[in-house]
PDB file of C-alpha atoms in Angstrom:
ATOM      1  CA  MET A   1       2.782  22.143  14.000  1.00 70.00           C
ATOM      2  CA  THR A   2       0.283  21.303  11.304  1.00 90.00           C
ATOM      3  CA  THR A   3       1.678  21.227   7.445  1.00 94.00           C
ATOM      4  CA  PRO A   4       0.054  21.755   4.676  1.00 95.00           C
ATOM      5  CA  LEU A   5       0.380  17.760   4.101  1.00 97.00           C
ATOM      6  CA  ASP A   6      -2.079  17.623   7.227  1.00 97.00           C
ATOM      7  CA  LYS A   7      -4.349  19.509   6.299  1.00 97.00           C
ATOM      8  CA  TYR A   8      -4.566  18.096   2.717  1.00 98.00           C
ATOM      9  CA  ALA A   9      -4.267  14.611   4.242  1.00 98.00           C
ATOM     10  CA  HIS A  10      -7.196  15.248   6.664  1.00 97.00           C
ATOM     11  CA  PHE A  11      -9.247  16.797   3.628  1.00 98.00           C
ATOM     12  CA  MET A  12      -8.526  14.100   1.463  1.00 97.00           C
ATOM     13  CA  GLY A  13      -9.316  11.423   4.746  1.00 96.00           C
ATOM     14  CA  SER A  14     -12.527  12.994   5.157  1.00 96.00           C
ATOM     15  CA  LEU A  15     -13.250  13.270   1.165  1.00 96.00           C
ATOM     16  CA  SER A  16     -16.989  13.294   0.168  1.00 94.00           C
ATOM     17  CA  ARG A  17     -19.411  15.234  -1.934  1.00 93.00           C
ATOM     18  CA  GLU A  18     -20.235  17.372   0.153  1.00 95.00           C
ATOM     19  CA  SER A  19     -17.040  18.146   1.640  1.00 96.00           C
ATOM     20  CA  LEU A  20     -15.915  19.067  -2.517  1.00 96.00           C
ATOM     21  CA  GLU A  21     -17.412  22.633  -1.869  1.00 97.00           C
ATOM     22  CA  THR A  22     -13.821  23.219   0.370  1.00 98.00           C
ATOM     23  CA  LEU A  23     -11.196  21.543  -2.428  1.00 98.00           C
ATOM     24  CA  PRO A  24     -10.259  25.439  -3.386  1.00 97.00           C
ATOM     25  CA  ASP A  25      -9.262  25.835   0.079  1.00 97.00           C
ATOM     26  CA  PHE A  26      -6.447  23.492  -0.419  1.00 98.00           C
ATOM     27  CA  VAL A  27      -5.798  23.917  -4.362  1.00 98.00           C
ATOM     28  CA  MET A  28      -3.857  25.989  -6.454  1.00 98.00           C
ATOM     29  CA  PRO A  29      -7.007  27.327  -8.568  1.00 98.00           C
ATOM     30  CA  ASP A  30      -4.564  25.363 -11.824  1.00 98.00           C
ATOM     31  CA  VAL A  31      -3.948  22.883 -10.145  1.00 98.00           C
ATOM     32  CA  HIS A  32      -2.644  19.190 -11.823  1.00 98.00           C
ATOM     33  CA  PHE A  33      -4.505  16.723 -11.323  1.00 98.00           C
ATOM     34  CA  ARG A  34      -3.500  12.554 -12.764  1.00 96.00           C
ATOM     35  CA  ASP A  35      -4.742   9.518 -12.311  1.00 92.00           C
ATOM     36  CA  PRO A  36      -5.241   5.973 -14.050  1.00 88.00           C
ATOM     37  CA  PHE A  37      -8.008   7.147 -15.878  1.00 86.00           C
ATOM     38  CA  ASN A  38      -7.797  11.304 -15.738  1.00 93.00           C
ATOM     39  CA  GLU A  39      -5.533  14.103 -16.721  1.00 97.00           C
ATOM     40  CA  VAL A  40      -6.906  17.368 -15.988  1.00 98.00           C
ATOM     41  CA  ILE A  41      -6.016  21.147 -14.863  1.00 98.00           C
ATOM     42  CA  GLY A  42      -8.257  23.529 -12.634  1.00 98.00           C
ATOM     43  CA  ALA A  43      -9.778  22.665  -9.618  1.00 98.00           C
ATOM     44  CA  ASP A  44     -12.838  22.683 -11.154  1.00 98.00           C
ATOM     45  CA  LYS A  45     -12.102  19.631 -13.107  1.00 98.00           C
ATOM     46  CA  MET A  46     -10.143  17.961 -10.391  1.00 98.00           C
ATOM     47  CA  ALA A  47     -13.720  17.820  -8.553  1.00 98.00           C
ATOM     48  CA  GLU A  48     -15.873  17.130 -11.512  1.00 97.00           C
ATOM     49  CA  ILE A  49     -13.388  13.609 -11.052  1.00 96.00           C
ATOM     50  CA  PHE A  50     -13.934  13.631  -7.314  1.00 95.00           C
ATOM     51  CA  VAL A  51     -18.586  13.885  -8.269  1.00 95.00           C
ATOM     52  CA  HIS A  52     -17.781  11.846 -11.065  1.00 93.00           C
ATOM     53  CA  MET A  53     -16.022   8.914  -8.751  1.00 90.00           C
ATOM     54  CA  PHE A  54     -18.902   9.390  -6.355  1.00 91.00           C
ATOM     55  CA  ASP A  55     -21.888   9.597  -9.139  1.00 90.00           C
ATOM     56  CA  THR A  56     -20.348   6.246 -10.621  1.00 84.00           C
ATOM     57  CA  VAL A  57     -18.755   4.347  -7.522  1.00 82.00           C
ATOM     58  CA  GLY A  58     -20.843   5.240  -5.147  1.00 76.00           C
ATOM     59  CA  ASP A  59     -19.870   5.712  -1.361  1.00 84.00           C
ATOM     60  CA  VAL A  60     -16.149   6.091  -1.463  1.00 90.00           C
ATOM     61  CA  ARG A  61     -13.729   6.499   1.723  1.00 93.00           C
ATOM     62  CA  PHE A  62     -10.051   7.063   1.572  1.00 94.00           C
ATOM     63  CA  GLU A  63      -8.569   5.519   4.755  1.00 96.00           C
ATOM     64  CA  ILE A  64      -4.754   7.609   4.825  1.00 97.00           C
ATOM     65  CA  LEU A  65      -1.854   5.027   6.233  1.00 97.00           C
ATOM     66  CA  HIS A  66       0.892   7.066   6.098  1.00 97.00           C
ATOM     67  CA  SER A  67       1.994  10.072   4.989  1.00 97.00           C
ATOM     68  CA  ALA A  68       5.803  11.558   4.484  1.00 97.00           C
ATOM     69  CA  LEU A  69       6.508  15.077   3.974  1.00 95.00           C
ATOM     70  CA  SER A  70       9.966  16.626   1.642  1.00 93.00           C
ATOM     71  CA  THR A  71      10.719  19.664   1.332  1.00 86.00           C
ATOM     72  CA  ALA A  72      12.895  20.566  -2.005  1.00 79.00           C
ATOM     73  CA  PRO A  73      13.596  23.927  -4.376  1.00 77.00           C
ATOM     74  CA  GLU A  74      10.579  23.475  -6.008  1.00 75.00           C
ATOM     75  CA  GLY A  75       8.328  23.619  -3.072  1.00 80.00           C
ATOM     76  CA  ASP A  76       7.463  20.619  -0.237  1.00 93.00           C
ATOM     77  CA  ILE A  77       6.721  17.286  -1.779  1.00 96.00           C
ATOM     78  CA  GLY A  78       4.232  14.847   0.526  1.00 97.00           C
ATOM     79  CA  MET A  79       3.840  11.429  -0.604  1.00 97.00           C
ATOM     80  CA  LEU A  80      -0.128  10.199   0.890  1.00 98.00           C
ATOM     81  CA  TYR A  81      -0.465   6.156   0.919  1.00 97.00           C
ATOM     82  CA  TRP A  82      -4.339   5.303   1.525  1.00 95.00           C
ATOM     83  CA  ARG A  83      -6.629   2.718   0.848  1.00 93.00           C
ATOM     84  CA  LEU A  84     -10.049   3.541  -0.683  1.00 90.00           C
ATOM     85  CA  HIS A  85     -13.115   2.054  -0.058  1.00 93.00           C
ATOM     86  CA  SER A  86     -15.731   1.532  -1.574  1.00 85.00           C
ATOM     87  CA  THR A  87     -18.008  -0.763  -3.211  1.00 80.00           C
ATOM     88  CA  LEU A  88     -17.933  -2.685  -6.538  1.00 70.00           C
ATOM     89  CA  ARG A  89     -20.472  -4.594  -8.508  1.00 67.00           C
ATOM     90  CA  LYS A  90     -22.165  -4.899  -5.368  1.00 78.00           C
ATOM     91  CA  LYS A  91     -19.317  -6.295  -3.345  1.00 77.00           C
ATOM     92  CA  PRO A  92     -16.853  -4.576  -1.032  1.00 82.00           C
ATOM     93  CA  TRP A  93     -14.021  -3.481  -2.975  1.00 75.00           C
ATOM     94  CA  SER A  94     -10.366  -1.580  -1.602  1.00 82.00           C
ATOM     95  CA  PHE A  95      -7.660  -1.345  -3.120  1.00 84.00           C
ATOM     96  CA  GLU A  96      -4.035   0.520  -2.037  1.00 89.00           C
ATOM     97  CA  GLY A  97      -2.506   3.465  -3.496  1.00 93.00           C
ATOM     98  CA  MET A  98      -0.922   6.354  -3.194  1.00 95.00           C
ATOM     99  CA  SER A  99      -0.472  10.306  -4.035  1.00 97.00           C
ATOM    100  CA  ARG A 100       2.225  12.424  -4.902  1.00 97.00           C
ATOM    101  CA  VAL A 101       1.583  15.947  -3.796  1.00 98.00           C
ATOM    102  CA  GLN A 102       3.341  18.974  -4.420  1.00 97.00           C
ATOM    103  CA  PHE A 103       2.703  22.390  -2.811  1.00 97.00           C
ATOM    104  CA  ASN A 104       3.204  25.687  -3.806  1.00 95.00           C
ATOM    105  CA  ALA A 105       4.640  28.671  -1.336  1.00 91.00           C
ATOM    106  CA  ASN A 106       1.573  29.139   0.275  1.00 92.00           C
ATOM    107  CA  GLY A 107       0.599  25.231   0.982  1.00 94.00           C
ATOM    108  CA  GLN A 108      -1.710  25.107  -1.733  1.00 97.00           C
ATOM    109  CA  VAL A 109      -1.697  21.804  -3.696  1.00 98.00           C
ATOM    110  CA  ALA A 110       0.327  22.607  -6.734  1.00 97.00           C
ATOM    111  CA  SER A 111       0.230  19.118  -8.468  1.00 97.00           C
ATOM    112  CA  HIS A 112      -1.662  15.626  -7.355  1.00 98.00           C
ATOM    113  CA  VAL A 113      -0.992  12.653  -8.928  1.00 97.00           C
ATOM    114  CA  ASP A 114      -2.255   9.124  -8.094  1.00 95.00           C
ATOM    115  CA  HIS A 115      -0.343   5.999  -8.541  1.00 93.00           C
ATOM    116  CA  TRP A 116      -2.483   2.564  -8.075  1.00 78.00           C
ATOM    117  CA  ASP A 117      -3.108  -0.334 -10.206  1.00 63.00           C
ATOM    118  CA  ALA A 118      -5.952   0.284 -12.286  1.00 56.00           C
ATOM    119  CA  ALA A 119      -5.557  -3.081 -14.241  1.00 53.00           C
ATOM    120  CA  ARG A 120      -5.802  -5.556 -10.961  1.00 54.00           C
ATOM    121  CA  GLU A 121      -7.676  -3.124  -8.971  1.00 52.00           C
ATOM    122  CA  PHE A 122     -10.189  -1.919 -11.424  1.00 52.00           C
ATOM    123  CA  TYR A 123     -10.756  -3.785 -14.879  1.00 44.00           C
ATOM    124  CA  GLU A 124      -9.948  -6.993 -13.519  1.00 51.00           C
ATOM    125  CA  HIS A 125     -13.206  -7.817 -11.687  1.00 47.00           C
ATOM    126  CA  PHE A 126     -15.296  -6.790 -14.833  1.00 49.00           C
ATOM    127  CA  PRO A 127     -16.095 -10.188 -17.022  1.00 56.00           C
ATOM    128  CA  VAL A 128     -13.849 -10.811 -20.380  1.00 52.00           C
ATOM    129  CA  ILE A 129     -11.502  -8.093 -19.512  1.00 55.00           C
ATOM    130  CA  GLY A 130     -10.732  -9.171 -16.278  1.00 52.00           C
ATOM    131  CA  TRP A 131     -10.445 -12.543 -17.439  1.00 52.00           C
ATOM    132  CA  ALA A 132      -7.745 -11.330 -20.584  1.00 55.00           C
ATOM    133  CA  LEU A 133      -5.883  -9.215 -18.516  1.00 50.00           C
ATOM    134  CA  SER A 134      -5.874 -11.946 -15.578  1.00 63.00           C
ATOM    135  CA  SER A 135      -4.933 -14.510 -18.061  1.00 63.00           C
ATOM    136  CA  ILE A 136      -2.031 -12.105 -20.395  1.00 58.00           C
ATOM    137  CA  ARG A 137      -0.898 -11.420 -15.767  1.00 58.00           C
ATOM    138  CA  THR A 138      -0.675 -15.286 -15.405  1.00 66.00           C
ATOM    139  CA  LYS A 139       1.011 -15.403 -18.989  1.00 66.00           C
ATOM    140  CA  ILE A 140       3.932 -12.903 -17.686  1.00 60.00           C
ATOM    141  CA  ALA A 141       4.404 -14.091 -14.695  1.00 66.00           C
ATOM    142  CA  LEU A 142       4.882 -17.938 -15.697  1.00 59.00           C
ATOM    143  CA  ALA A 143       7.474 -16.618 -18.510  1.00 53.00           C
ATOM    144  CA  ALA A 144       9.781 -14.878 -16.001  1.00 49.00           C
TER     145      ALA A 144
END
């Protein structure tokens, strides 16, 4: 049996600029989406975030490493453990993250919340701010 999480995981695993036109097949019109940089309501706003990602980062591929589904009174909740593959500053770039995905009774995504370390996986790749964040991380680690 294919669950809504299986279908959504397949969609995210094959996400491309072209496949974004099918996003409304998977999410509610008023879906809540949050990642370390954005928080929006609406399928159109969620699509804009992905378009911006493709515009600024280029080719991005999500590799779905694991998924799990739990039934709850407020709707099924899925977890997607993934690895993003892309290029940042002309170098191969990949990192892992997790998405908490809540479904409504019709199997549509009501909420998609991404969790990943933006400081380590993104900001530390840039001069000045990367050095500052890395230094702070080292000082905190040594003090602990």
